[in-house]
Amino acid sequence: MRSVPCDGGMITEQSGGGAGPDEVRLRSVPSVGSALPCRNGDADLWFAEAPAELEEAKSRCGGCPLRQACLDGALERAEPWGVWGGEIFDHGRVIPRKRPRGRPRKADLERDRALALAASR
């Protein structure tokens, strides 16, 4: 089962939305479109369930020339999930990391509490 549309989720004239700003930017710089990390390899990596795979997808966004535009667009659209602009989205919000399935270990809970406390200062 694919987790993304076969067209990569692009809005086209046939789908009724017209080209968005990111797609227009890709067309204006043709050499960039094929070099984008999200356009090469396994598209499922950007919508994986495993936290390690999502971290891999985030790391691939590092040098992307459209990273900020991708992130801005995802925030504007409140993307329900996946990696967009080097950030993990869950229910339309950016989250720092995704927890694996199941009950978290006590060490993970303690680390998360310490990080939350440090971030609130």
PDB file of C-alpha atoms in Angstrom:
ATOM      1  CA  MET A   1       0.000   0.000   0.000  1.00  0.00           C
ATOM      2  CA  ARG A   2       1.386   3.416  -0.970  1.00  0.00           C
ATOM      3  CA  SER A   3       1.253   6.187   1.565  1.00  0.00           C
ATOM      4  CA  VAL A   4       1.537   8.991  -0.984  1.00  0.00           C
ATOM      5  CA  PRO A   5      -0.303   9.632  -4.251  1.00  0.00           C
ATOM      6  CA  CYS A   6       1.286   8.239  -7.417  1.00  0.00           C
ATOM      7  CA  ASP A   7       1.845  11.785  -8.685  1.00  0.00           C
ATOM      8  CA  GLY A   8       3.878  12.672  -5.592  1.00  0.00           C
ATOM      9  CA  GLY A   9       1.047  14.824  -4.277  1.00  0.00           C
ATOM     10  CA  MET A  10       1.592  17.581  -6.835  1.00  0.00           C
ATOM     11  CA  ILE A  11      -1.362  19.803  -7.633  1.00  0.00           C
ATOM     12  CA  THR A  12      -1.836  20.051 -11.374  1.00  0.00           C
ATOM     13  CA  GLU A  13      -4.238  21.844 -13.677  1.00  0.00           C
ATOM     14  CA  GLN A  14      -6.212  18.585 -14.078  1.00  0.00           C
ATOM     15  CA  SER A  15      -6.680  18.203 -10.320  1.00  0.00           C
ATOM     16  CA  GLY A  16      -8.328  21.597 -10.165  1.00  0.00           C
ATOM     17  CA  GLY A  17      -5.896  23.454  -7.954  1.00  0.00           C
ATOM     18  CA  GLY A  18      -3.466  24.866 -10.456  1.00  0.00           C
ATOM     19  CA  ALA A  19       0.235  24.832  -9.738  1.00  0.00           C
ATOM     20  CA  GLY A  20       1.241  25.986  -6.287  1.00  0.00           C
ATOM     21  CA  PRO A  21       4.181  28.309  -5.621  1.00  0.00           C
ATOM     22  CA  ASP A  22       6.574  25.430  -4.922  1.00  0.00           C
ATOM     23  CA  GLU A  23       5.679  23.707  -8.193  1.00  0.00           C
ATOM     24  CA  VAL A  24       6.072  26.972 -10.122  1.00  0.00           C
ATOM     25  CA  ARG A  25       9.484  27.444  -8.493  1.00  0.00           C
ATOM     26  CA  LEU A  26      10.468  23.907  -9.529  1.00  0.00           C
ATOM     27  CA  ARG A  27       9.473  24.572 -13.130  1.00  0.00           C
ATOM     28  CA  SER A  28      11.463  27.801 -13.237  1.00  0.00           C
ATOM     29  CA  VAL A  29      14.657  25.990 -12.178  1.00  0.00           C
ATOM     30  CA  PRO A  30      14.484  22.650 -14.016  1.00  0.00           C
ATOM     31  CA  SER A  31      17.876  21.417 -12.787  1.00  0.00           C
ATOM     32  CA  VAL A  32      16.723  21.695  -9.155  1.00  0.00           C
ATOM     33  CA  GLY A  33      13.596  19.532  -9.445  1.00  0.00           C
ATOM     34  CA  SER A  34      15.453  16.298 -10.152  1.00  0.00           C
ATOM     35  CA  ALA A  35      18.053  16.998  -7.440  1.00  0.00           C
ATOM     36  CA  LEU A  36      15.551  17.356  -4.597  1.00  0.00           C
ATOM     37  CA  PRO A  37      15.938  14.575  -2.029  1.00  0.00           C
ATOM     38  CA  CYS A  38      12.175  14.003  -1.839  1.00  0.00           C
ATOM     39  CA  ARG A  39      12.004  13.439  -5.606  1.00  0.00           C
ATOM     40  CA  ASN A  40      14.610  10.649  -5.565  1.00  0.00           C
ATOM     41  CA  GLY A  41      14.369   7.223  -4.001  1.00  0.00           C
ATOM     42  CA  ASP A  42      11.578   5.839  -1.876  1.00  0.00           C
ATOM     43  CA  ALA A  43       8.699   8.273  -1.346  1.00  0.00           C
ATOM     44  CA  ASP A  44       7.481   6.190   1.603  1.00  0.00           C
ATOM     45  CA  LEU A  45      10.521   7.322   3.617  1.00  0.00           C
ATOM     46  CA  TRP A  46       8.921  10.775   4.033  1.00  0.00           C
ATOM     47  CA  PHE A  47       5.770   9.196   5.518  1.00  0.00           C
ATOM     48  CA  ALA A  48       7.324   6.310   7.473  1.00  0.00           C
ATOM     49  CA  GLU A  49       6.070   4.969  10.791  1.00  0.00           C
ATOM     50  CA  ALA A  50       9.514   4.202  12.225  1.00  0.00           C
ATOM     51  CA  PRO A  51      11.166   7.136  14.021  1.00  0.00           C
ATOM     52  CA  ALA A  52      14.605   6.204  12.619  1.00  0.00           C
ATOM     53  CA  GLU A  53      13.297   6.441   9.044  1.00  0.00           C
ATOM     54  CA  LEU A  54      11.719   9.833   9.742  1.00  0.00           C
ATOM     55  CA  GLU A  55      15.036  11.069  11.152  1.00  0.00           C
ATOM     56  CA  GLU A  56      16.729   9.866   7.954  1.00  0.00           C
ATOM     57  CA  ALA A  57      14.200  11.808   5.866  1.00  0.00           C
ATOM     58  CA  LYS A  58      14.772  14.928   8.003  1.00  0.00           C
ATOM     59  CA  SER A  59      18.528  14.669   7.494  1.00  0.00           C
ATOM     60  CA  ARG A  60      18.094  14.475   3.717  1.00  0.00           C
ATOM     61  CA  CYS A  61      16.288  17.835   3.777  1.00  0.00           C
ATOM     62  CA  GLY A  62      19.379  19.590   5.162  1.00  0.00           C
ATOM     63  CA  GLY A  63      20.833  20.878   1.902  1.00  0.00           C
ATOM     64  CA  CYS A  64      17.597  21.220  -0.050  1.00  0.00           C
ATOM     65  CA  PRO A  65      17.208  24.624  -1.743  1.00  0.00           C
ATOM     66  CA  LEU A  66      13.423  24.513  -1.222  1.00  0.00           C
ATOM     67  CA  ARG A  67      13.513  23.489   2.431  1.00  0.00           C
ATOM     68  CA  GLN A  68      12.044  26.721   3.820  1.00  0.00           C
ATOM     69  CA  ALA A  69       9.403  26.993   1.083  1.00  0.00           C
ATOM     70  CA  CYS A  70       8.438  23.365   1.696  1.00  0.00           C
ATOM     71  CA  LEU A  71       8.140  23.953   5.444  1.00  0.00           C
ATOM     72  CA  ASP A  72       6.150  27.171   4.969  1.00  0.00           C
ATOM     73  CA  GLY A  73       3.765  25.437   2.569  1.00  0.00           C
ATOM     74  CA  ALA A  74       3.260  22.486   4.900  1.00  0.00           C
ATOM     75  CA  LEU A  75       2.507  24.809   7.819  1.00  0.00           C
ATOM     76  CA  GLU A  76       0.052  26.779   5.691  1.00  0.00           C
ATOM     77  CA  ARG A  77      -1.705  23.585   4.557  1.00  0.00           C
ATOM     78  CA  ALA A  78      -1.508  22.036   8.060  1.00  0.00           C
ATOM     79  CA  GLU A  79      -0.136  18.813   6.573  1.00  0.00           C
ATOM     80  CA  PRO A  80      -1.510  15.929   8.614  1.00  0.00           C
ATOM     81  CA  TRP A  81       1.724  13.922   8.752  1.00  0.00           C
ATOM     82  CA  GLY A  82       5.115  13.215   7.224  1.00  0.00           C
ATOM     83  CA  VAL A  83       8.408  15.041   6.851  1.00  0.00           C
ATOM     84  CA  TRP A  84       8.126  18.469   5.235  1.00  0.00           C
ATOM     85  CA  GLY A  85      10.933  21.017   5.077  1.00  0.00           C
ATOM     86  CA  GLY A  86      13.088  18.965   7.416  1.00  0.00           C
ATOM     87  CA  GLU A  87      10.462  18.781  10.168  1.00  0.00           C
ATOM     88  CA  ILE A  88       8.151  15.989  11.313  1.00  0.00           C
ATOM     89  CA  PHE A  89       4.441  16.790  11.114  1.00  0.00           C
ATOM     90  CA  ASP A  90       1.769  15.035  13.145  1.00  0.00           C
ATOM     91  CA  HIS A  91      -1.858  16.176  13.065  1.00  0.00           C
ATOM     92  CA  GLY A  92      -0.877  19.426  11.312  1.00  0.00           C
ATOM     93  CA  ARG A  93       1.775  20.432  13.865  1.00  0.00           C
ATOM     94  CA  VAL A  94       5.554  20.206  13.944  1.00  0.00           C
ATOM     95  CA  ILE A  95       6.840  17.755  16.535  1.00  0.00           C
ATOM     96  CA  PRO A  96      10.487  17.388  17.614  1.00  0.00           C
ATOM     97  CA  ARG A  97      10.576  13.623  17.172  1.00  0.00           C
ATOM     98  CA  LYS A  98       8.243  10.699  16.780  1.00  0.00           C
ATOM     99  CA  ARG A  99       8.028   8.060  19.446  1.00  0.00           C
ATOM    100  CA  PRO A 100       8.017   4.407  18.456  1.00  0.00           C
ATOM    101  CA  ARG A 101       4.853   2.381  18.935  1.00  0.00           C
ATOM    102  CA  GLY A 102       4.120   0.943  22.332  1.00  0.00           C
ATOM    103  CA  ARG A 103       4.675   2.100  25.855  1.00  0.00           C
ATOM    104  CA  PRO A 104       7.694   4.403  26.250  1.00  0.00           C
ATOM    105  CA  ARG A 105      10.600   3.271  28.392  1.00  0.00           C
ATOM    106  CA  LYS A 106      11.101   5.083  31.700  1.00  0.00           C
ATOM    107  CA  ALA A 107      14.447   6.450  30.504  1.00  0.00           C
ATOM    108  CA  ASP A 108      12.723   7.996  27.475  1.00  0.00           C
ATOM    109  CA  LEU A 109      10.072   9.596  29.671  1.00  0.00           C
ATOM    110  CA  GLU A 110      12.703  11.062  31.987  1.00  0.00           C
ATOM    111  CA  ARG A 111      14.670  12.433  29.034  1.00  0.00           C
ATOM    112  CA  ASP A 112      11.519  13.984  27.550  1.00  0.00           C
ATOM    113  CA  ARG A 113      10.686  15.634  30.874  1.00  0.00           C
ATOM    114  CA  ALA A 114      14.211  17.062  31.130  1.00  0.00           C
ATOM    115  CA  LEU A 115      14.037  18.390  27.554  1.00  0.00           C
ATOM    116  CA  ALA A 116      10.624  19.962  28.175  1.00  0.00           C
ATOM    117  CA  LEU A 117      11.886  21.587  31.368  1.00  0.00           C
ATOM    118  CA  ALA A 118      14.968  22.967  29.607  1.00  0.00           C
ATOM    119  CA  ALA A 119      12.846  24.291  26.726  1.00  0.00           C
ATOM    120  CA  SER A 120      10.462  26.082  29.091  1.00  0.00           C
ATOM    121  CA  ARG A 121      13.248  28.127  30.697  1.00  0.00           C
TER     122      ARG A 121
END
